XYZ file of C-alpha atoms in Angstrom:
596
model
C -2.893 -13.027 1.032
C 0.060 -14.303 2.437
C 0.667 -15.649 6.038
C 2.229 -12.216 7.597
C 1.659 -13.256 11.466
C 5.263 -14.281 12.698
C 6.748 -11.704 14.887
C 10.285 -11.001 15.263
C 12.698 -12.881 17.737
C 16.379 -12.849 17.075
C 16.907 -10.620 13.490
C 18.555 -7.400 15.004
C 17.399 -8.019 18.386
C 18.434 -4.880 20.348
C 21.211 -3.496 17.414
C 21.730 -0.008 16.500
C 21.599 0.853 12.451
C 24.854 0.538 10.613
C 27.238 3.174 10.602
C 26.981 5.692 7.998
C 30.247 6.519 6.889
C 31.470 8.465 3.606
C 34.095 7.492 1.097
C 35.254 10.649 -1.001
C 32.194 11.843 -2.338
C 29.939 8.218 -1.961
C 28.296 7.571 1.184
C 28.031 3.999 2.600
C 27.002 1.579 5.837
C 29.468 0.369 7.821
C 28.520 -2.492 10.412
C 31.828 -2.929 12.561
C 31.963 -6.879 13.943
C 30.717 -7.544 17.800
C 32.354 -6.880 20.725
C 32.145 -9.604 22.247
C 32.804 -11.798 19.125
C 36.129 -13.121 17.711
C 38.379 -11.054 15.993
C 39.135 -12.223 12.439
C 41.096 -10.191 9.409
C 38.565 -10.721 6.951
C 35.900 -8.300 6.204
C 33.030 -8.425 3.457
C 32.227 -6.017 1.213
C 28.444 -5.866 -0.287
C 28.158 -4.780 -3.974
C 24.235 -4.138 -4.617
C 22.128 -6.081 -7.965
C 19.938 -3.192 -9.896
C 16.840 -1.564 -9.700
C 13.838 -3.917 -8.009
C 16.512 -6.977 -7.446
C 17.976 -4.188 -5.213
C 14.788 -2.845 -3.282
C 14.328 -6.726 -3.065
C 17.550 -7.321 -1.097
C 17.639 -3.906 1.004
C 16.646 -5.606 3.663
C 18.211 -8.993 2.948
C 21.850 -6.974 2.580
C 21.290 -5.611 6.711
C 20.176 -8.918 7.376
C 23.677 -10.790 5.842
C 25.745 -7.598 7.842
C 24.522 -7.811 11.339
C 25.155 -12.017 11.133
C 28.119 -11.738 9.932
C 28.844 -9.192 12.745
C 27.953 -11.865 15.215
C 30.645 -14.069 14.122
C 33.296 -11.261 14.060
C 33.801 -9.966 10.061
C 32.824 -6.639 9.749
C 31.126 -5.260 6.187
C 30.278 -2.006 4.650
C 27.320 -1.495 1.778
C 26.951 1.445 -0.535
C 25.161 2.547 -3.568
C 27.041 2.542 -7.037
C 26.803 6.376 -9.150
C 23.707 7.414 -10.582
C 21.520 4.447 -8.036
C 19.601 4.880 -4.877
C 21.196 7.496 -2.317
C 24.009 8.091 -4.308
C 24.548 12.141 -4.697
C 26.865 11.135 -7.544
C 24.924 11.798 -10.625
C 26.924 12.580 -13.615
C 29.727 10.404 -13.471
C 27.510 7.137 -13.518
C 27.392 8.186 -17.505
C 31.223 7.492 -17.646
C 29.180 3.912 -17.457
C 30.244 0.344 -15.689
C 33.599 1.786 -15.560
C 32.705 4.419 -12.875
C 30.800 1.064 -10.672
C 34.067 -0.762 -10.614
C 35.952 2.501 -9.886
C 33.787 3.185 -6.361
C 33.954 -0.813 -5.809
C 37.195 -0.358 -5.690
C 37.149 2.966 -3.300
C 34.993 1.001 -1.141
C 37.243 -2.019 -0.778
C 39.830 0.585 0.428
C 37.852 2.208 2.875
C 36.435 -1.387 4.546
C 39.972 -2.125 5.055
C 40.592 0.895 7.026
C 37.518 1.406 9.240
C 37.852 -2.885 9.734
C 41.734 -2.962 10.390
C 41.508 -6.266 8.196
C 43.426 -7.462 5.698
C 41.791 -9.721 3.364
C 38.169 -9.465 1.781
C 35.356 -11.156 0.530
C 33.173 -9.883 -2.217
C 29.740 -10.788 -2.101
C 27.283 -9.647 -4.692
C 23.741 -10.438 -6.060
C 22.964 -9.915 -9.880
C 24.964 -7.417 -11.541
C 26.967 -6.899 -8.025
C 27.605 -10.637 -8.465
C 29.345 -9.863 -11.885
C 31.013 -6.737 -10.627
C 32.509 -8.609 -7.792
C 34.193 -11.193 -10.141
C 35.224 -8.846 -12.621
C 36.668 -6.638 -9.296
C 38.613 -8.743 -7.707
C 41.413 -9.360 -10.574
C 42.403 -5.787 -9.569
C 41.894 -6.632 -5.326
C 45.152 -8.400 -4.442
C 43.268 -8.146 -0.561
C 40.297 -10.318 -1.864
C 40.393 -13.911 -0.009
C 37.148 -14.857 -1.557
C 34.043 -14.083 -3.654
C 30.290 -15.117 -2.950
C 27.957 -14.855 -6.173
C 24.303 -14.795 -5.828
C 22.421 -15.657 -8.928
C 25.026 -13.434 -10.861
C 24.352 -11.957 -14.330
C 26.745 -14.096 -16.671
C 25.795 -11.940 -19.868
C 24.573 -8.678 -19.999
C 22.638 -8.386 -23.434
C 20.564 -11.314 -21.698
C 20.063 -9.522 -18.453
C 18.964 -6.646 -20.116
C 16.596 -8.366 -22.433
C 15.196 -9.959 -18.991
C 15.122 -6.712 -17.586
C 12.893 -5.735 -20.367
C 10.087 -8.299 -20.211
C 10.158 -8.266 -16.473
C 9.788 -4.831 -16.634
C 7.054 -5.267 -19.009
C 5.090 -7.651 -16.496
C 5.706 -5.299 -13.747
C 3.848 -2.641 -16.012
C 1.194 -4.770 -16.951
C 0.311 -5.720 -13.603
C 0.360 -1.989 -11.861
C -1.757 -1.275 -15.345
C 0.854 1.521 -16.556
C -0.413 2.921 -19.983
C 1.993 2.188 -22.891
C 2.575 5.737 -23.676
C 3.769 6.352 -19.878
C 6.541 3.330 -20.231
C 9.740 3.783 -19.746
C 11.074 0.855 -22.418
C 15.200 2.741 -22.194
C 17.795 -0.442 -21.642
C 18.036 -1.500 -18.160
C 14.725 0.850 -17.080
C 12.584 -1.213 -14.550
C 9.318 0.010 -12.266
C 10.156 4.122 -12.690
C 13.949 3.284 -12.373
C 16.334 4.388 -15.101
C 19.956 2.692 -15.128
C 22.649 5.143 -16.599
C 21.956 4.845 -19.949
C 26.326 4.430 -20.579
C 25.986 1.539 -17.781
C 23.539 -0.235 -19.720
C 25.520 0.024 -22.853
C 28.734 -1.388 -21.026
C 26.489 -4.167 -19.865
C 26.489 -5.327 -23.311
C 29.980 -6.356 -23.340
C 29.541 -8.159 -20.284
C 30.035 -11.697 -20.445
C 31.628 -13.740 -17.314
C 32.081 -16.861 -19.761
C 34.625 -14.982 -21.449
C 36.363 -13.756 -18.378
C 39.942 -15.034 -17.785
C 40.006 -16.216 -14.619
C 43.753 -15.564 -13.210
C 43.374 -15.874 -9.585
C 41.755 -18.806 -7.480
C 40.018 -17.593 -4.767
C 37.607 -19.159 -3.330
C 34.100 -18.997 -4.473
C 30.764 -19.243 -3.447
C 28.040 -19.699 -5.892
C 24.318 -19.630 -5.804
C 22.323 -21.046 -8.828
C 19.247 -20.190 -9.860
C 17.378 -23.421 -10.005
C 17.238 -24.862 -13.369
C 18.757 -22.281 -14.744
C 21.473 -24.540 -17.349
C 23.534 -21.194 -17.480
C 24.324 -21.347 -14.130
C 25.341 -24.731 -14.054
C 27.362 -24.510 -17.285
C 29.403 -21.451 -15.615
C 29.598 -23.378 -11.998
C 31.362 -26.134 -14.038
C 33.800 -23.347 -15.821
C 34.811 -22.182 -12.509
C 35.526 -25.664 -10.990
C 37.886 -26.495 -14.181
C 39.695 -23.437 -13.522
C 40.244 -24.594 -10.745
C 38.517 -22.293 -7.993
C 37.953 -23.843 -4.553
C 34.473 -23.589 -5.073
C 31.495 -24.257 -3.303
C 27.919 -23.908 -5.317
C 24.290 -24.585 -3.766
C 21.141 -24.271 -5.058
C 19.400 -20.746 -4.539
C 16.606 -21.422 -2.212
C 13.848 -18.847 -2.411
C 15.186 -16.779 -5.228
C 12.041 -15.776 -6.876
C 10.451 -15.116 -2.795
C 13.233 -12.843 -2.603
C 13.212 -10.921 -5.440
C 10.103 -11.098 -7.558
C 7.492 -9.036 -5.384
C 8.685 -6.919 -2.811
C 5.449 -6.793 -0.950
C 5.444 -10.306 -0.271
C 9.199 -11.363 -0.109
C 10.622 -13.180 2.102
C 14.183 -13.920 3.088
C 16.293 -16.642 2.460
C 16.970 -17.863 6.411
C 18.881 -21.101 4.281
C 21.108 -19.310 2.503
C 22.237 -16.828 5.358
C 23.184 -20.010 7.160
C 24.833 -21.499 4.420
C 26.863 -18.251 3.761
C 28.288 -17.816 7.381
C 29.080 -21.492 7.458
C 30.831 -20.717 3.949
C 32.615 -17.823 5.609
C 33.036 -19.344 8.889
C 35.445 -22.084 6.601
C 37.340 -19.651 5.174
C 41.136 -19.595 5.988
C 41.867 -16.679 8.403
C 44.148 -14.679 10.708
C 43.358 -13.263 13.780
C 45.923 -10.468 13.252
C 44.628 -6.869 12.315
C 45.764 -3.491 11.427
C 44.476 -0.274 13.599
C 41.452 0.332 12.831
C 40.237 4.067 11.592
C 37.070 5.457 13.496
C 34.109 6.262 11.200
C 33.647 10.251 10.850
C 30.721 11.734 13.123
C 29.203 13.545 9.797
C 28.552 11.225 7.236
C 28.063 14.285 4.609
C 28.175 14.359 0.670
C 27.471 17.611 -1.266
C 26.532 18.267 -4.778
C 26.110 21.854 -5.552
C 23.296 23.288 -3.507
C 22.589 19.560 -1.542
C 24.078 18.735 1.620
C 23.194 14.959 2.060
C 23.829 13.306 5.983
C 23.349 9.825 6.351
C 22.108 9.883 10.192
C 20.804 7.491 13.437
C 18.273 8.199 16.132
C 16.021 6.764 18.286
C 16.988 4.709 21.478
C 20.093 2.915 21.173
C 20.526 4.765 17.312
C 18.201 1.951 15.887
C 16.445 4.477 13.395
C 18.628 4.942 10.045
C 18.003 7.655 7.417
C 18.955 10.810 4.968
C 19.293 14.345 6.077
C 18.437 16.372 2.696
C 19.646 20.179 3.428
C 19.661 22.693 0.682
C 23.416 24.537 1.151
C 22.036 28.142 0.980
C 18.621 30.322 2.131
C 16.353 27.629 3.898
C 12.775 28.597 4.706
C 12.543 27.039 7.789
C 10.020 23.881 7.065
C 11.568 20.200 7.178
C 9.836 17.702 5.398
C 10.053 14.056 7.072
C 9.098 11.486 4.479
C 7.978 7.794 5.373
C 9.241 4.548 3.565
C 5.891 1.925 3.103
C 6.859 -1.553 4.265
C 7.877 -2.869 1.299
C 10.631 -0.309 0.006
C 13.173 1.199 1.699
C 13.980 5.050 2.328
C 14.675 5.738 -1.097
C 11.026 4.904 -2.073
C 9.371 3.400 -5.017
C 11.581 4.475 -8.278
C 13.679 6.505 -5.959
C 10.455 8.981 -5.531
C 11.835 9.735 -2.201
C 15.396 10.866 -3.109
C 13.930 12.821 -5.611
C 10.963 14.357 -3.321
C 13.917 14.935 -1.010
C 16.181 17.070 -3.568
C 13.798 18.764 -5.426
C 12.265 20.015 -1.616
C 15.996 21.649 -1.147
C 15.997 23.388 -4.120
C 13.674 25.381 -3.286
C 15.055 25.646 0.988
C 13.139 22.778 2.354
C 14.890 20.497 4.480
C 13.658 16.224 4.378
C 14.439 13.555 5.999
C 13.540 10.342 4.582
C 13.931 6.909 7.196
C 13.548 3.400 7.513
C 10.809 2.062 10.256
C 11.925 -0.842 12.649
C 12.406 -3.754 10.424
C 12.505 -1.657 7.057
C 15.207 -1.663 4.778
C 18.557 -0.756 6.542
C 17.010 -0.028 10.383
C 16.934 -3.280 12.689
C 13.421 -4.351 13.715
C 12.379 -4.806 17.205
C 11.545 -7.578 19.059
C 7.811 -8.707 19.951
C 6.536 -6.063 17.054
C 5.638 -8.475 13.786
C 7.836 -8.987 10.832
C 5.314 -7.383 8.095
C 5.281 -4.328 9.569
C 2.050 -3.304 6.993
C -0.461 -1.244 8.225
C 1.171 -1.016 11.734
C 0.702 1.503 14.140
C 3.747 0.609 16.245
C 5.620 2.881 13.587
C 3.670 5.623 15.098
C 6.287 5.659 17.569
C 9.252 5.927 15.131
C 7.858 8.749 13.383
C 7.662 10.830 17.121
C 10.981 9.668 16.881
C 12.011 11.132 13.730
C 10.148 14.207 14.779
C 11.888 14.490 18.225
C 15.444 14.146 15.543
C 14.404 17.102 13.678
C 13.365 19.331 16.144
C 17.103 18.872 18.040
C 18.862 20.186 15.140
C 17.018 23.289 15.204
C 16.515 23.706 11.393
C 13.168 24.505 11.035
C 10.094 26.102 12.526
C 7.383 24.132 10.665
C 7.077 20.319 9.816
C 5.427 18.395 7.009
C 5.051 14.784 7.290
C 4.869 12.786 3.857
C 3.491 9.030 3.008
C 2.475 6.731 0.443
C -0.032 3.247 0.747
C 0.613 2.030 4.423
C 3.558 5.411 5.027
C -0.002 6.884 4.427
C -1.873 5.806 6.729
C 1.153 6.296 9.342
C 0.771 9.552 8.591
C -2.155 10.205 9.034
C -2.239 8.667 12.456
C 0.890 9.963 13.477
C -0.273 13.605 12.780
C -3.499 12.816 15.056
C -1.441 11.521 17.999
C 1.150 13.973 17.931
C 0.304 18.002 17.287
C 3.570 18.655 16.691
C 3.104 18.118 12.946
C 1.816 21.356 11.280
C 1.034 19.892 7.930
C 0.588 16.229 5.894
C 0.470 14.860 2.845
C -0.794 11.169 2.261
C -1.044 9.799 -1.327
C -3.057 6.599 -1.620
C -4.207 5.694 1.760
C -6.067 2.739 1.844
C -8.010 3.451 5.183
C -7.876 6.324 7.807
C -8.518 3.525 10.970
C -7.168 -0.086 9.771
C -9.957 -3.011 10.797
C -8.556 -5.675 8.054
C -6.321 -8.575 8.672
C -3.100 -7.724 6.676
C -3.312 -6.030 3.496
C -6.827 -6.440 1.739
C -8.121 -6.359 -1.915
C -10.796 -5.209 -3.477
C -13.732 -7.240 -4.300
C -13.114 -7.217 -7.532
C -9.802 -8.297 -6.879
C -10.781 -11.273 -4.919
C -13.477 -12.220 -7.246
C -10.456 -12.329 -10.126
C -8.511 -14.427 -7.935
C -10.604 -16.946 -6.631
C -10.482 -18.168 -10.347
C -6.425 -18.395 -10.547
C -4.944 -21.509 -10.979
C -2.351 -20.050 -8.825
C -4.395 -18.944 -6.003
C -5.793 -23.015 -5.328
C -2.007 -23.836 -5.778
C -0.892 -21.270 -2.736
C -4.449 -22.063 -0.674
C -3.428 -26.378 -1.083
C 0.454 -25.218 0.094
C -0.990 -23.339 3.245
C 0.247 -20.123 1.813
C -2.750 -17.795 2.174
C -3.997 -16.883 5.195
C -7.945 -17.899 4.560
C -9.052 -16.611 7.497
C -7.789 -13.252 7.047
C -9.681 -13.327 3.573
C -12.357 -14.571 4.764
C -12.579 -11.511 7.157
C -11.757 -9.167 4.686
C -14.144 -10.162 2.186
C -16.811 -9.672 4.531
C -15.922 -6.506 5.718
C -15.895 -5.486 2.054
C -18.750 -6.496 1.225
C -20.590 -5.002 4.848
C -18.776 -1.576 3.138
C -20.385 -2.169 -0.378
C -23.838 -2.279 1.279
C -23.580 0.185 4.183
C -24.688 2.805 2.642
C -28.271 1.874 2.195
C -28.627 0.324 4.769
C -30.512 1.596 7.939
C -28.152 2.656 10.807
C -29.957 -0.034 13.224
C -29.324 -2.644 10.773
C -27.002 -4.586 12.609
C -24.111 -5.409 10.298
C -24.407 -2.235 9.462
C -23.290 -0.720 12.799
C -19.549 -1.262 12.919
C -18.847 0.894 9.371
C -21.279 3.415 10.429
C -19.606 3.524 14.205
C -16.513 3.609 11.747
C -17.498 5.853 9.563
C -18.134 8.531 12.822
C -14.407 7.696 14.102
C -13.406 8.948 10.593
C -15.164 11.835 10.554
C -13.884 12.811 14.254
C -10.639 12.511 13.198
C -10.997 14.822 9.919
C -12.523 17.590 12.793
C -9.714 16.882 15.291
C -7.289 18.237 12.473
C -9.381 20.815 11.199
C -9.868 22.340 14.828
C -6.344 22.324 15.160
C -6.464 24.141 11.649
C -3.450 21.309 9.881
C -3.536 21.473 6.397
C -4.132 17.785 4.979
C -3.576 17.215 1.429
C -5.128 13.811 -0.005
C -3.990 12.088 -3.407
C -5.783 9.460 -5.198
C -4.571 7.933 -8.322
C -7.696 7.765 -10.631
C -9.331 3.865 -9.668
C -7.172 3.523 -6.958
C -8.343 0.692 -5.012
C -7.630 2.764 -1.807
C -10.825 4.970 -2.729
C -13.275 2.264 -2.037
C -13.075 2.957 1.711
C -12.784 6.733 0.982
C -15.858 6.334 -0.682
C -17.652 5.083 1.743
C -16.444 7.455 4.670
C -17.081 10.341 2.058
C -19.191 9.931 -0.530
C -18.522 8.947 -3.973
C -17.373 12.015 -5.313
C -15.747 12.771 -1.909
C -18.322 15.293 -1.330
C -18.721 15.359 2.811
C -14.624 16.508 2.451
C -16.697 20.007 2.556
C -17.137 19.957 6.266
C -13.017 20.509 6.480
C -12.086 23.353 4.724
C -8.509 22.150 6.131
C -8.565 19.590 3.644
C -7.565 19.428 -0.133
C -8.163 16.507 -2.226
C -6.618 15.771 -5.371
C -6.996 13.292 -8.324
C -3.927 12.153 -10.200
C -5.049 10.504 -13.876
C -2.955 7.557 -15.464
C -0.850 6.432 -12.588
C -0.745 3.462 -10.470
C -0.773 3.414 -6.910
C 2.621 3.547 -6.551
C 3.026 6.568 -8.814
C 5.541 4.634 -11.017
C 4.995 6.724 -13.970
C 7.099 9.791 -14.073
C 4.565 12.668 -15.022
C 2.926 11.409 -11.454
C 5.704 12.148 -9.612
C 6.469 15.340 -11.097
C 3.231 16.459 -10.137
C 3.362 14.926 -6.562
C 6.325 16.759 -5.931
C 4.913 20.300 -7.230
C 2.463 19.772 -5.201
C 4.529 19.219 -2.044
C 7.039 22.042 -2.783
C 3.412 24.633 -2.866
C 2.531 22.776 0.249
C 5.927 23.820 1.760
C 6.436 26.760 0.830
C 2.586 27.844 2.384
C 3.704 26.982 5.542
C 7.559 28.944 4.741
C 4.997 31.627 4.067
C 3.188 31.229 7.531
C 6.609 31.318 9.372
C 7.532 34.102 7.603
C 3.900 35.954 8.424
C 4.040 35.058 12.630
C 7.893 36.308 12.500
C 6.738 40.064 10.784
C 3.549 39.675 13.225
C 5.668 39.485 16.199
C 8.518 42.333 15.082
């Protein structure tokens, strides 16, 4: 377990979300530079890596755009065709071509909402490359920053394809439930016409015309790197390289990542350097409706809360809407979008049948600034109660529904849950792989089992001799698993007993709050889902004391991982959210012919 105790201090200390802003039919961020910060005609524009890399460096990417805010350069962000948010679907299979095209677009519309005049591309993986190959056709770009970039693209995708492999492995995906298409990674699919233009990707054969200047960040002890550093320096770039510090933190789980504080530094001082004006063209004023339709979805990128801190996706279907919103919850660890997009999808497939979503970033998740005193791993954290009465509050000002569903997954699960207790608002919810209905571990705990196979990993005495698990925390949640394990036969008066019974009763009170307030509650396990050990021992193994709520529905999902990373879970998930929906449509429909 790692150390997950810091709180946060300075890292979007009191800052609204970005801007959402839309470039013909492809929405984007926009973070304008400080008010009270020098006024500079450079502005950077972000181009996203693919499919984990980019849930990796979400967060990372808001991070890099409210510093360099601070010191006056405005940037704007955006999802490529076919990826993420993007409503764009069927022109990502024109392939790479279609990436460069919206780069492009995007370059065009930073210059306009900025009033600046020069750019800087920065990019991480196969935004890295994109960036490079962009800015022969940019005469406006000053500079280019390249983070770890993808130099060939037949490698990349053959690195794609074991660490997609691993990634399978570990979440214990059956082989027949693999998606093994070029450039697929953890339920995400690139364009299949992007990953065959990859192929012909290769920056060592790229003529480089212009000198800007460049920033590089190697890999460490990757040769590759080095080799193409040294290329760029003959050509005579006005280059500055440095080592990637904390790659493989950033990118490799995103559970556990952290950010690379070193580099951020390093890049402002980089940009800081760079030669600049302080002249600037007008400026154009970001649109109030950040809208992008595709046939019968209406998709709003939107901010609430106090001071707008709250960012997220209004899903609307265009035509006959049955009067129920959906609000679904990010986890802590990937953004709105969810795990393989499952959000976004969720999301669309919900309109197409007249249920309206929105799907949001906590403080401190993905694109919404955290806030200060509340702790940086915000797992298992029932400050985000109050962001979902936010989001609530949101959808009940537009005046689109009558009914409300809330949605999460792992800790967006057990947010849920308690956000439907606290507030009554919320007529329905549906929580898929909740680890615990009332949290008493210290940060996010394993299952015996699971701590039994790690104790004998190499790896594990490595991270416990560099001070990178937090024993104590183990050491607590180890014994509370093991109090769990036994509390069943043991006598109530036993005293190590008492606190999981006393638990257990809290549960149970909870389950009869909602089922006297008569709120549907729909549980989903994946089949060995370590979540079920403490629903096991609230319930029964076979779940059986769920009787006493006839409220609530459990179901059992077989071969899928927690995350539901395998499609055929996710297709079922959703059918059973768009039945869940449309029973409450049904009920609004029923109290409106009740009352004339």
């Amino acid at each position: 377990m790692v150390n997950q105790t810091g709180m946060n201090s300075g890292e979007g200390k009191g800052r609204s979300a970005s801007q959402p802003t839309v470039f013909g039919s492809h929405p984007g961020l926009f973070t304008p530079a400080d008010d009270d910060a020098p006024k500079s005609d450079l502005a950077v524009l972000l181009l996203n890596p693919w499919g984990i890399e980019e849930m990796c460096t979400r967060r990372f990417y808001r991070i890099l755009a409210e510093r360099f805010a601070e010191v006056g350069v405005a940037s704007l962000r955006f999802d490529y065709p076919g990826t993420v948010n993007s409503l764009d679907e069927t022109s990502a299979e024109r392939g790479l071509s279609v990436w460069s095209e919206v780069t492009g677009k995007a370059a065009e519309e930073l210059k306009m909402l900025s009033g600046a005049r020069n750019l800087v591309f920065i990019g991480q993986g196969i935004g890295a490359s994109l960036a490079l190959m962009q800015a022969h056709f940019e005469p406006s770009v000053a500079a280019i920053a390249l983070l770890a970039p993808v130099l060939k693209g037949r490698a990349y995708l053959r690195e794609l394809s074991l660490f997609s492999r691993l990634i399978d492995d570990g979440l214990g995906i059956k082989q027949e439930l693999r998606d093994s298409a070029p450039g697929s990674i953890a339920g995400l699919r690139m364009p299949r016409a992007v990953a065959e233009d990859l192929k012909a990707v290769d920056l060592n054969g790229l003529e480089i015309a212009i000198k800007p200047h460049i920033f590089m960040a190697e890999r460490p002890g990757l040769e590759a790197d080095t080799t193409f550093r040294d290329r760029l320096q003959a050509a005579g770039c006005h280059l500055r390289a440095t080592p990637f510090a904390g790659y493989d933190a950033l990118v490799s789980n995103p559970l556990n990542q952290e950010i690379p504080e070193a580099l951020i530094d390093e890049l402002i001082e980089w940009l800081q350097s760079l030669p600049r004006g302080q002249s600037t063209l007008p400026a154009k004023t970001p649109s109030p409706i950040a809208s992008v339709r595709a046939g019968a979805i209406r998709e709003t990128g939107v901010r609430f809360g106090p001071n707008d801190r709250l960012y997220g996706v209004l899903c609307e279907p265009t035509g006959h809407s049955i009067g129920v919103t959906a609000v679904i919850l990010t986890t802590a660890y990937d953004h709105a979008a969810g795990w393989a997009c499952s959000s976004v999808a969720l999301a669309r497939e919900l309109a197409s049948v007249g249920v309206s979503s929105l799907r949001f970033d906590s403080a401190g998740v993905g694109d919404s600034p955290p806030v200060a005193a509340r702790r940086k791993q915000v797992l298992y954290d029932e400050t985000q109660i109050a962001d979902v009465g936010m989001a609530r509050d949101y959808v009940d000002s537009l005046g689109i529904s009558e009914r409300a569903l809330l949605i999460g997954r792992c800790s967006g699960a057990y947010v849920a849950f308690r956000s439907v207790l606290a507030d009554p608002r919320w007529d329905a919810c549906m929580i898929v792989n909740p680890v615990a209905f009332r949290w008493r571990f210290k940060g996010l705990p394993k299952t015996l089992k699971a701590y039994m196979r790690n104790a004998l990993d190499m790896e594990t005495v490595r991270r416990l001799w560099a001070g990178d698990v937090d024993l104590t925390a183990v050491t607590k949640n180890i014994s509370i698993r093991l109090v769990d394990r036994m509390a069943g036969g043991l006598s109530p008066v036993f005293a190590p007993a008492k606190p999981i019974t006393q638990l257990t009763g809290h549960v149970h009170r909870d389950f009869q709050a909602l089922a006297n307030r008569g709120t549907p509650l729909s549980i989903i396990y994946t089949e060995g889902d370590e979540g079920q050990e403490m629903f096991r021992v609230n319930f029964g193994d076979a779940g059986e004391k769920l009787s006493a709520y006839p409220n609530v529905q459990l179901h059992l999902f077989p071969d899928a991982d927690h995350n539901l990373t395998p499609l055929p879970a996710r297709e079922r998930m959703i059918e059973l959210t768009k039945l869940q929906a449309l029973a409450l449509g049904n009920r609004c429909h029923e109290q409106r012919a009740a009352h004339g």
